[in-house]
Tab-separated table of C-alpha atoms in Angstrom:
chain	number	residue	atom	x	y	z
A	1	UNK	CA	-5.997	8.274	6.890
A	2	UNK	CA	-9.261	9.915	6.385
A	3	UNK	CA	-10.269	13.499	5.589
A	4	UNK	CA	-12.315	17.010	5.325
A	5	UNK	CA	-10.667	15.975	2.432
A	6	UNK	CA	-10.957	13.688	5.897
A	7	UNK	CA	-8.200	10.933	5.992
A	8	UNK	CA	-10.609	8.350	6.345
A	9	UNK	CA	-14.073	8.604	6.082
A	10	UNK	CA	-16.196	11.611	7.336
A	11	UNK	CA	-17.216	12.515	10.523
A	12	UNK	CA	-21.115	13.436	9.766
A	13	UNK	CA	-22.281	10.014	9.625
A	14	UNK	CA	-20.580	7.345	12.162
A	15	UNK	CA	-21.182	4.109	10.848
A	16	UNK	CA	-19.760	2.031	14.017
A	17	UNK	CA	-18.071	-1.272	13.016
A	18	UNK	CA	-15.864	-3.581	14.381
A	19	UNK	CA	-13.325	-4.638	11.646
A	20	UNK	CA	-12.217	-7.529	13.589
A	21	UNK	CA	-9.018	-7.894	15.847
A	22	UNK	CA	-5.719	-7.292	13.668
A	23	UNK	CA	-2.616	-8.867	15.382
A	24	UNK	CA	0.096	-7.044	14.206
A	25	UNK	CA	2.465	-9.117	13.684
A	26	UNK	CA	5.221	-8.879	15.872
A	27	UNK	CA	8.526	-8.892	13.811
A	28	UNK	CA	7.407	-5.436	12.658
A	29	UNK	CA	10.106	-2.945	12.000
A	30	UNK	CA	10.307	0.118	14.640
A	31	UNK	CA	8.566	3.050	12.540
A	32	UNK	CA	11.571	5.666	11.312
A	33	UNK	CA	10.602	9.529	11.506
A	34	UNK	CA	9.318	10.493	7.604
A	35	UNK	CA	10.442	14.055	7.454
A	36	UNK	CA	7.691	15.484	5.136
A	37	UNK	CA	9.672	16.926	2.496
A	38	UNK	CA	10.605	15.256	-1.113
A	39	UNK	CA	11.774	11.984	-0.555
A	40	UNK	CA	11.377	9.097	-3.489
A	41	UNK	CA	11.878	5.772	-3.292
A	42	UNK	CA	11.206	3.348	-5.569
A	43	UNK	CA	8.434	0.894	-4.850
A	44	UNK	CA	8.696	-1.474	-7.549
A	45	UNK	CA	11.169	-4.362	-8.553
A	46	UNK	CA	14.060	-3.192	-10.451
A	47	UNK	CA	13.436	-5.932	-12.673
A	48	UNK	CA	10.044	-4.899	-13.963
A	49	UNK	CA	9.767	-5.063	-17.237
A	50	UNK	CA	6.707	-3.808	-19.340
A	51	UNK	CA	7.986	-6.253	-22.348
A	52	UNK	CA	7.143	-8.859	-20.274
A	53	UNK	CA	4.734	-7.782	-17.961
A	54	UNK	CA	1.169	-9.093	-18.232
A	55	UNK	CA	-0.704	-6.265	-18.095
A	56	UNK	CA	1.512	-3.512	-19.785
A	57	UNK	CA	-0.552	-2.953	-22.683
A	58	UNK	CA	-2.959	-1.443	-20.567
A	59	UNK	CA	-1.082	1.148	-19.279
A	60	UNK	CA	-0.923	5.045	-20.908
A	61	UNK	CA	1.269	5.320	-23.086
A	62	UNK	CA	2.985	8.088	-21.150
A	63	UNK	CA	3.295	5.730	-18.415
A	64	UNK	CA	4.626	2.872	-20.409
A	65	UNK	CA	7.117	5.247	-22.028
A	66	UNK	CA	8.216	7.080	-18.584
A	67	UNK	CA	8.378	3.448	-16.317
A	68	UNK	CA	7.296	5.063	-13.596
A	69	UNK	CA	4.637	5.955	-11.455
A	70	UNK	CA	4.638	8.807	-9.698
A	71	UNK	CA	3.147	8.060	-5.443
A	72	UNK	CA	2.368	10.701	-3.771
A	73	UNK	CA	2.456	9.213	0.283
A	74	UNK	CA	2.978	10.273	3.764
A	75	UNK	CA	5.264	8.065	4.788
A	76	UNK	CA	4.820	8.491	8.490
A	77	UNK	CA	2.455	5.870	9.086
A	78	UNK	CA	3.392	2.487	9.890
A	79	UNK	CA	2.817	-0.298	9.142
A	80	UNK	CA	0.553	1.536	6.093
A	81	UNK	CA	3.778	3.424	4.723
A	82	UNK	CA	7.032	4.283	6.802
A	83	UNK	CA	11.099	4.358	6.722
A	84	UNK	CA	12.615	1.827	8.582
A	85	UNK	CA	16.106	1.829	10.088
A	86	UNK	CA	18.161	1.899	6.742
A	87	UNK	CA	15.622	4.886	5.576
A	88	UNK	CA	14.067	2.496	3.021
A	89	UNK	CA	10.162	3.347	2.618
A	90	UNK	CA	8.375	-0.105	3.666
A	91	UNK	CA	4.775	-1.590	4.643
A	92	UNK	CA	1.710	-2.676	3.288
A	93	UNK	CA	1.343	-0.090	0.637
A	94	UNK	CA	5.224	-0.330	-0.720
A	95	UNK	CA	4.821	-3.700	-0.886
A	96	UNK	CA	1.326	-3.842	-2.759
A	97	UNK	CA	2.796	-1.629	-5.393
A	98	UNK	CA	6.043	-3.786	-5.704
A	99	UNK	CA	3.356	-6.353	-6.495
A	100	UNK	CA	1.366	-4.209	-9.001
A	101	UNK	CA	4.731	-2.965	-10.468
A	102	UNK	CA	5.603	-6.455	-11.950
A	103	UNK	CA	2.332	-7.201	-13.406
A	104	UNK	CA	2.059	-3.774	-15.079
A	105	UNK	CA	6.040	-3.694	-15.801
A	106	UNK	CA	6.683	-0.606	-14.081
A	107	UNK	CA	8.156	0.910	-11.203
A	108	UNK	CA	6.038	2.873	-8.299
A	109	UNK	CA	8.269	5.836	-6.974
A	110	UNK	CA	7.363	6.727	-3.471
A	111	UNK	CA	7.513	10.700	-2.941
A	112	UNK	CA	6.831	12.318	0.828
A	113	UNK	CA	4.397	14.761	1.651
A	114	UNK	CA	1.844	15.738	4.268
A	115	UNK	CA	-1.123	14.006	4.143
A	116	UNK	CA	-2.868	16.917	3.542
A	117	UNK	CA	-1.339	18.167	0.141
A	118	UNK	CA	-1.519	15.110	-1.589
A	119	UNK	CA	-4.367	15.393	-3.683
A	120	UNK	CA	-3.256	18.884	-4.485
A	121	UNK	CA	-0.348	17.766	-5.324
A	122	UNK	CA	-1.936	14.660	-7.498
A	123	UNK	CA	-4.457	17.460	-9.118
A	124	UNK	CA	-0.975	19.436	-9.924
A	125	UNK	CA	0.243	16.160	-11.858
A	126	UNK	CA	3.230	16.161	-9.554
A	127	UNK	CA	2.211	12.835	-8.496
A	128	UNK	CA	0.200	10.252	-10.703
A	129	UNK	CA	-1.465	8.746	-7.833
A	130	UNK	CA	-1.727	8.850	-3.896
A	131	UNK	CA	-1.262	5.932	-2.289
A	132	UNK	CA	-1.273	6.960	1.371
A	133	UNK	CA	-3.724	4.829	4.003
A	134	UNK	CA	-6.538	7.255	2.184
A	135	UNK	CA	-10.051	6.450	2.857
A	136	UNK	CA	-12.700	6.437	-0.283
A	137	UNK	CA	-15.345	9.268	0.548
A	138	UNK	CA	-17.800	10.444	-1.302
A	139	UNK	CA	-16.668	13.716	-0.700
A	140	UNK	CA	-13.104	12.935	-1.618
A	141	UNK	CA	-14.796	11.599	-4.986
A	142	UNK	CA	-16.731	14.321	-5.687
A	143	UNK	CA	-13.982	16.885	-4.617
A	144	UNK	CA	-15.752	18.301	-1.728
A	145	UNK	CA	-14.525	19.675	1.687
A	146	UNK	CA	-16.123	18.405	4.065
A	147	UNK	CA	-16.053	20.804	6.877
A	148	UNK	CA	-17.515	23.609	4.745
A	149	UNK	CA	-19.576	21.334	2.227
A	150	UNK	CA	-17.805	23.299	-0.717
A	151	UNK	CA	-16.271	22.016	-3.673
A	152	UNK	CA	-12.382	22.339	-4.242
A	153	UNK	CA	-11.621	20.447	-6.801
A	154	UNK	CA	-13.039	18.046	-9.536
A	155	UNK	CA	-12.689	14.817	-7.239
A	156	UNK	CA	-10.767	11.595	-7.872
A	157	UNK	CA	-11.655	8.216	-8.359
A	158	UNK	CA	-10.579	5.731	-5.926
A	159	UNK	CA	-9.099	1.466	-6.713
A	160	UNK	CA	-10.445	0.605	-2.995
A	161	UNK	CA	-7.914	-2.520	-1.765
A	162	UNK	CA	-8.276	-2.739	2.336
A	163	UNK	CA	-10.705	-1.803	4.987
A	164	UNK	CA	-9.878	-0.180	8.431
A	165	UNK	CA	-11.558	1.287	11.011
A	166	UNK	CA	-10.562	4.532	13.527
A	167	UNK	CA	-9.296	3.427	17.032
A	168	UNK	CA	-8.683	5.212	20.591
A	169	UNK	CA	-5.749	4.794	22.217
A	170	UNK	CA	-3.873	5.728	25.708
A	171	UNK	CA	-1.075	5.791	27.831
A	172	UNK	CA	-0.866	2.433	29.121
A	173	UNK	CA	-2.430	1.983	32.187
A	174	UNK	CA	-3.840	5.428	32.499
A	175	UNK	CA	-7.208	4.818	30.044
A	176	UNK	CA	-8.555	7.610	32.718
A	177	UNK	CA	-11.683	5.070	31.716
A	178	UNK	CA	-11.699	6.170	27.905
A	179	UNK	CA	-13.495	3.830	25.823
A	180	UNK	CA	-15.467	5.547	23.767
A	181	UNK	CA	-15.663	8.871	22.185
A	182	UNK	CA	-18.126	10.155	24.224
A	183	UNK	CA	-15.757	9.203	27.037
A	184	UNK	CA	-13.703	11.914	25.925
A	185	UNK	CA	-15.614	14.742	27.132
A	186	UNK	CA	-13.806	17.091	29.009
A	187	UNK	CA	-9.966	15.509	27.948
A	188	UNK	CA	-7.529	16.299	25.586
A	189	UNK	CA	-7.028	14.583	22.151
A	190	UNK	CA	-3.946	14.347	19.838
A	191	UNK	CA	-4.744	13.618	16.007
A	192	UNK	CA	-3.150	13.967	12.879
A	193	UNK	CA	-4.877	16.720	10.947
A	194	UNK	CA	-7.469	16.289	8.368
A	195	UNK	CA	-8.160	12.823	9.431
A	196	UNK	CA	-11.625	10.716	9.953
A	197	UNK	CA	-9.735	10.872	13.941
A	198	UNK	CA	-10.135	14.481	13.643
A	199	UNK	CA	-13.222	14.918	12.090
A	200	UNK	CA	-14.277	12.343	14.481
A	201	UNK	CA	-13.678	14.414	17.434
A	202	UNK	CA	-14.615	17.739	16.056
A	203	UNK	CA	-18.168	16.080	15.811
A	204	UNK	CA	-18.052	14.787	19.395
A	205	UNK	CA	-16.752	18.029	20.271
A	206	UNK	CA	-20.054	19.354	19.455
A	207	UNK	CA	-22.069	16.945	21.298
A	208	UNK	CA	-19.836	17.235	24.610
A	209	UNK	CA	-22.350	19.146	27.744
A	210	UNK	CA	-21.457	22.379	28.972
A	211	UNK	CA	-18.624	21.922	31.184
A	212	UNK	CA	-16.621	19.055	29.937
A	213	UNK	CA	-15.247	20.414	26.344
A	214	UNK	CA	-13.426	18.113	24.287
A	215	UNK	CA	-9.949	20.379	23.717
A	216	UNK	CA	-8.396	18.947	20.105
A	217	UNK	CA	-4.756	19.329	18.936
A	218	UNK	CA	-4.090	18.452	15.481
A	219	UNK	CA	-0.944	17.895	13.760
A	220	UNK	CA	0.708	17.426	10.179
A	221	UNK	CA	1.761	14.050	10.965
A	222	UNK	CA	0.804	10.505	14.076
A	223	UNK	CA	4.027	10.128	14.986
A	224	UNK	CA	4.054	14.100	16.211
A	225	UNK	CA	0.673	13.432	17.791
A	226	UNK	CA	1.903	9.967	19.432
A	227	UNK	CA	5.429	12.463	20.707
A	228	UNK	CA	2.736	14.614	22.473
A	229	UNK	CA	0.853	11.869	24.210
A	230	UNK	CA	4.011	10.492	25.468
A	231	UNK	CA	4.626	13.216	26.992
A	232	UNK	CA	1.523	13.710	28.991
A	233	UNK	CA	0.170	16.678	26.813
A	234	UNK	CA	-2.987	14.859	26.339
A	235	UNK	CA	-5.530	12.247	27.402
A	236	UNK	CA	-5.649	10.039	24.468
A	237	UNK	CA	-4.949	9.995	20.380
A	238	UNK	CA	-6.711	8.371	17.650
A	239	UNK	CA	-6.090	6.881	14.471
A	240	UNK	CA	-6.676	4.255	11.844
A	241	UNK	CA	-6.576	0.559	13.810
A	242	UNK	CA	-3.509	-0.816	12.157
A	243	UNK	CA	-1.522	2.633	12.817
A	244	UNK	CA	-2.787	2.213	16.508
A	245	UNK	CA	-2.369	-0.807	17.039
A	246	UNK	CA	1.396	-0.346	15.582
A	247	UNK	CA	2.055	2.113	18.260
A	248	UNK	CA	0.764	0.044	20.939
A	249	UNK	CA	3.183	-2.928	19.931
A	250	UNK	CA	6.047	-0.933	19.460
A	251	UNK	CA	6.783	2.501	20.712
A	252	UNK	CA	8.179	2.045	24.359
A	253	UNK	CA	9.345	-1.530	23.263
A	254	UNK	CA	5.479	-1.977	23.729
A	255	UNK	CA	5.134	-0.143	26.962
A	256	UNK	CA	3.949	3.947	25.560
A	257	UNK	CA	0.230	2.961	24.838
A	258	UNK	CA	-2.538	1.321	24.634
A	259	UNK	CA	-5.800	0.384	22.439
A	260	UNK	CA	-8.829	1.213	24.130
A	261	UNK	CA	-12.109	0.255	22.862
A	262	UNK	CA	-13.937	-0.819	19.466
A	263	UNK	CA	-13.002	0.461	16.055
A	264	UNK	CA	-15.564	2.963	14.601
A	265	UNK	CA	-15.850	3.934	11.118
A	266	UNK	CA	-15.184	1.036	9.112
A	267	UNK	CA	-14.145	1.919	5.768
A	268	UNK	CA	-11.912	1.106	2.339
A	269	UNK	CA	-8.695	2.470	1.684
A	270	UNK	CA	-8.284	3.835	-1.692
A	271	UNK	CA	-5.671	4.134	-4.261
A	272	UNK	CA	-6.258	7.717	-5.625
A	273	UNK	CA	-6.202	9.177	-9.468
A	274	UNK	CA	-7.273	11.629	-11.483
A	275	UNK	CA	-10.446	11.575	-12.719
A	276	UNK	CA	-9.703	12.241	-16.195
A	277	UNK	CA	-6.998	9.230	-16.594
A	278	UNK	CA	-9.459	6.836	-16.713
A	279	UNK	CA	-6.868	4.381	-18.221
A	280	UNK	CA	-4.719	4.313	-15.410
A	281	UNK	CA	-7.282	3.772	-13.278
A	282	UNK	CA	-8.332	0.650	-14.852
A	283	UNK	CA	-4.828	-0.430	-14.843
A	284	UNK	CA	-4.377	-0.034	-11.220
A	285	UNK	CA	-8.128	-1.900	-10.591
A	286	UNK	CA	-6.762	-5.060	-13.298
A	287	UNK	CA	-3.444	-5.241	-11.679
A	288	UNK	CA	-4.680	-5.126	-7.800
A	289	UNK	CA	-7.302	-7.573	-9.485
A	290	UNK	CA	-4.505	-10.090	-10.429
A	291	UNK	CA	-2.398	-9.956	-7.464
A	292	UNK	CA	-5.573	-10.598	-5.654
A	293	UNK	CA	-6.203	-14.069	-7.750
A	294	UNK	CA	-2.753	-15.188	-7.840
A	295	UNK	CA	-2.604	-14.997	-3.401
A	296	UNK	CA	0.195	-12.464	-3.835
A	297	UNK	CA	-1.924	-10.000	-2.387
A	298	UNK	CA	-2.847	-12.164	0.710
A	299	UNK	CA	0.631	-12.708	1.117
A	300	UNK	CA	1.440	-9.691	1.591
A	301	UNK	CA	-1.583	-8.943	3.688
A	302	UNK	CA	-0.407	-11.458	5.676
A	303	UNK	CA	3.363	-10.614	6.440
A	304	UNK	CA	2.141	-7.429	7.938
A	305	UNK	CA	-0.671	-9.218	10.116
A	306	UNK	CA	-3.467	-7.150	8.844
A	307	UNK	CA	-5.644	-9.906	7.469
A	308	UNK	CA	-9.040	-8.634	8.830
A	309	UNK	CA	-8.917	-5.370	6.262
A	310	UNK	CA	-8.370	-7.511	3.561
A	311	UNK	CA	-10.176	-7.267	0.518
A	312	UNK	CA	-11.240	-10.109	-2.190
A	313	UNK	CA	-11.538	-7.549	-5.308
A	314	UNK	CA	-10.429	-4.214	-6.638
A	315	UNK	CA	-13.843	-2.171	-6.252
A	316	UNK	CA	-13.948	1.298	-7.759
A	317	UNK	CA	-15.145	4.381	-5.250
A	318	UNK	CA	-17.046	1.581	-3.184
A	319	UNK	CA	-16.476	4.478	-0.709
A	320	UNK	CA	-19.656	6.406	0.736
């Protein structure tokens, strides 16, 4: 996700990119509702041990003492982070820290919250990290809103380990000829708020002619912005490509929606943490690193059909 503390990336400079076409794979779980209050669940393999772990020694202390890292997450977002039927949190970024977990010998606890109160809630040390489909922005580095150009905070630095892009999607078989954004002059959009998807259309919004405004409704979660599409209270939604995509395969048994157009807004997804603990950071960045070398990471990758985002190092704030 992308934010104004956009989600993904922000809307002020549109970098269009195709990412590639992601088949998601087809065996994928159906997404559960994440409520958004507490909710942990334990990432990491119960067997992780920092005795034995590789790169224990390169954890804090604190960390290495407690055996647990704290994940602050929406888990609403499949296949990125979501609960499936027996209300276990799964998908690419459970199983990425699983990975992580046994090379640094600890365990990565999954907590729920809104998208939007994460890094609040990681400046608050409630959470030692966000790990949550987040997109490395500048802004998000530097701890600046981006809708007023203000600084809220003092930033966070980012272990980048996929790419996405944003995508438009539909009611299948009523694209009403949406294919791009400027295509949605004068409709409706659903988005999850604070998102590169909103962001995105609060810029078009701007550039729609007099006469055909571009009406946005924004939401604390996709799955309550996919509920209103489905039900005819808007044109078209947009989100990150894999989350789209997701939809399209699944909700309906494959019949709600569908993907309409090219990705825009190519950009990394970042592990977030506090600036000041450096040392976790660069525990995070050598343990992504290693998973990356040893093909667990591919694997992964892989069993959720996403290989087009995938990334071949751990790059620090390679976000602009």
């Amino acid at each position: 996700m992308t934010a104004s503390s956009t989600r993904r990336t922000t809307a002020a400079q549109s970098r269009i990119a195709a990412v590639g076409a992601i088949a998601v794979a087809g065996a994928l779980l159906l997404t559960g509702c994440g409520d958004q209050t507490e909710d942990k669940d334990s990432g990491g393999s119960d067997s992780a041990s920092t005795s034995s772990a590789p790169l224990a020694d390169q954890l804090p202390k604190a960390v290495r003492d407690k055996g647990v890292i704290k994940v602050g997450s929406d888990i609403a977002y499949a296949p990125v982070e979501f609960k499936d039927d027996s209300g276990k949190t799964v998908g690419i970024d459970p199983d990425l820290a699983d990975a992580m977990g046994k090379q640094l010998g600890v365990k990565f606890e999954f907590e729920n919250g809104t998208f939007d109160t994460l890094l609040t809630g990681l400046r608050s040390k409630r959470y030692d990290i966000a790990m949550s489909a987040m997109t490395d922005t500048k802004d998000r580095q530097e701890g600046i809103d981006a809708d007023t150009g203000k600084k809220v905070g003092e930033g966070v630095d980012f272990i980048d380990y996929f790419t996405a892009g944003v995508s438009i999607y539909t009611k299948q078989g009523d694209d009403q000829g949406i294919k791009t954004w400027e295509d949605l002059c004068g409709k409706k959009v659903v988005v999850q708020r604070n998102t590169v998807s909103n962001d995105l259309a609060k810029a078009q919004a701007k550039e729609c002619p007099s006469g055909k405004k571009l009406s946005i409704e924004a939401f604390d979660n996709d799955q309550q912005a996919q509920t209103r599409l489905r039900a005819g209270g808007a044109d078209a939604g947009s989100s990150d490509f894999p989350v789209a995509a997701y939809a399209a395969k699944t909700s309906g048994g494959g019949k709600d929606f569908e993907v309409v157009g090219e990705q825009v807004e190519a950009a990394p997804y970042g592990i977030a943490v506090a600036k000041s603990n450096t040392e976790l950071s660069k525990a995070l960045q050598a343990a992504l690193d290693a998973i990356i070398k040893s093909g667990e990471y591919d694997k992964i990758i892989a069993k959720w059909g996403v290989e087009a985002g995938a990334v071949k190092e751990a790059t620090l704030n390679g976000g602009k």
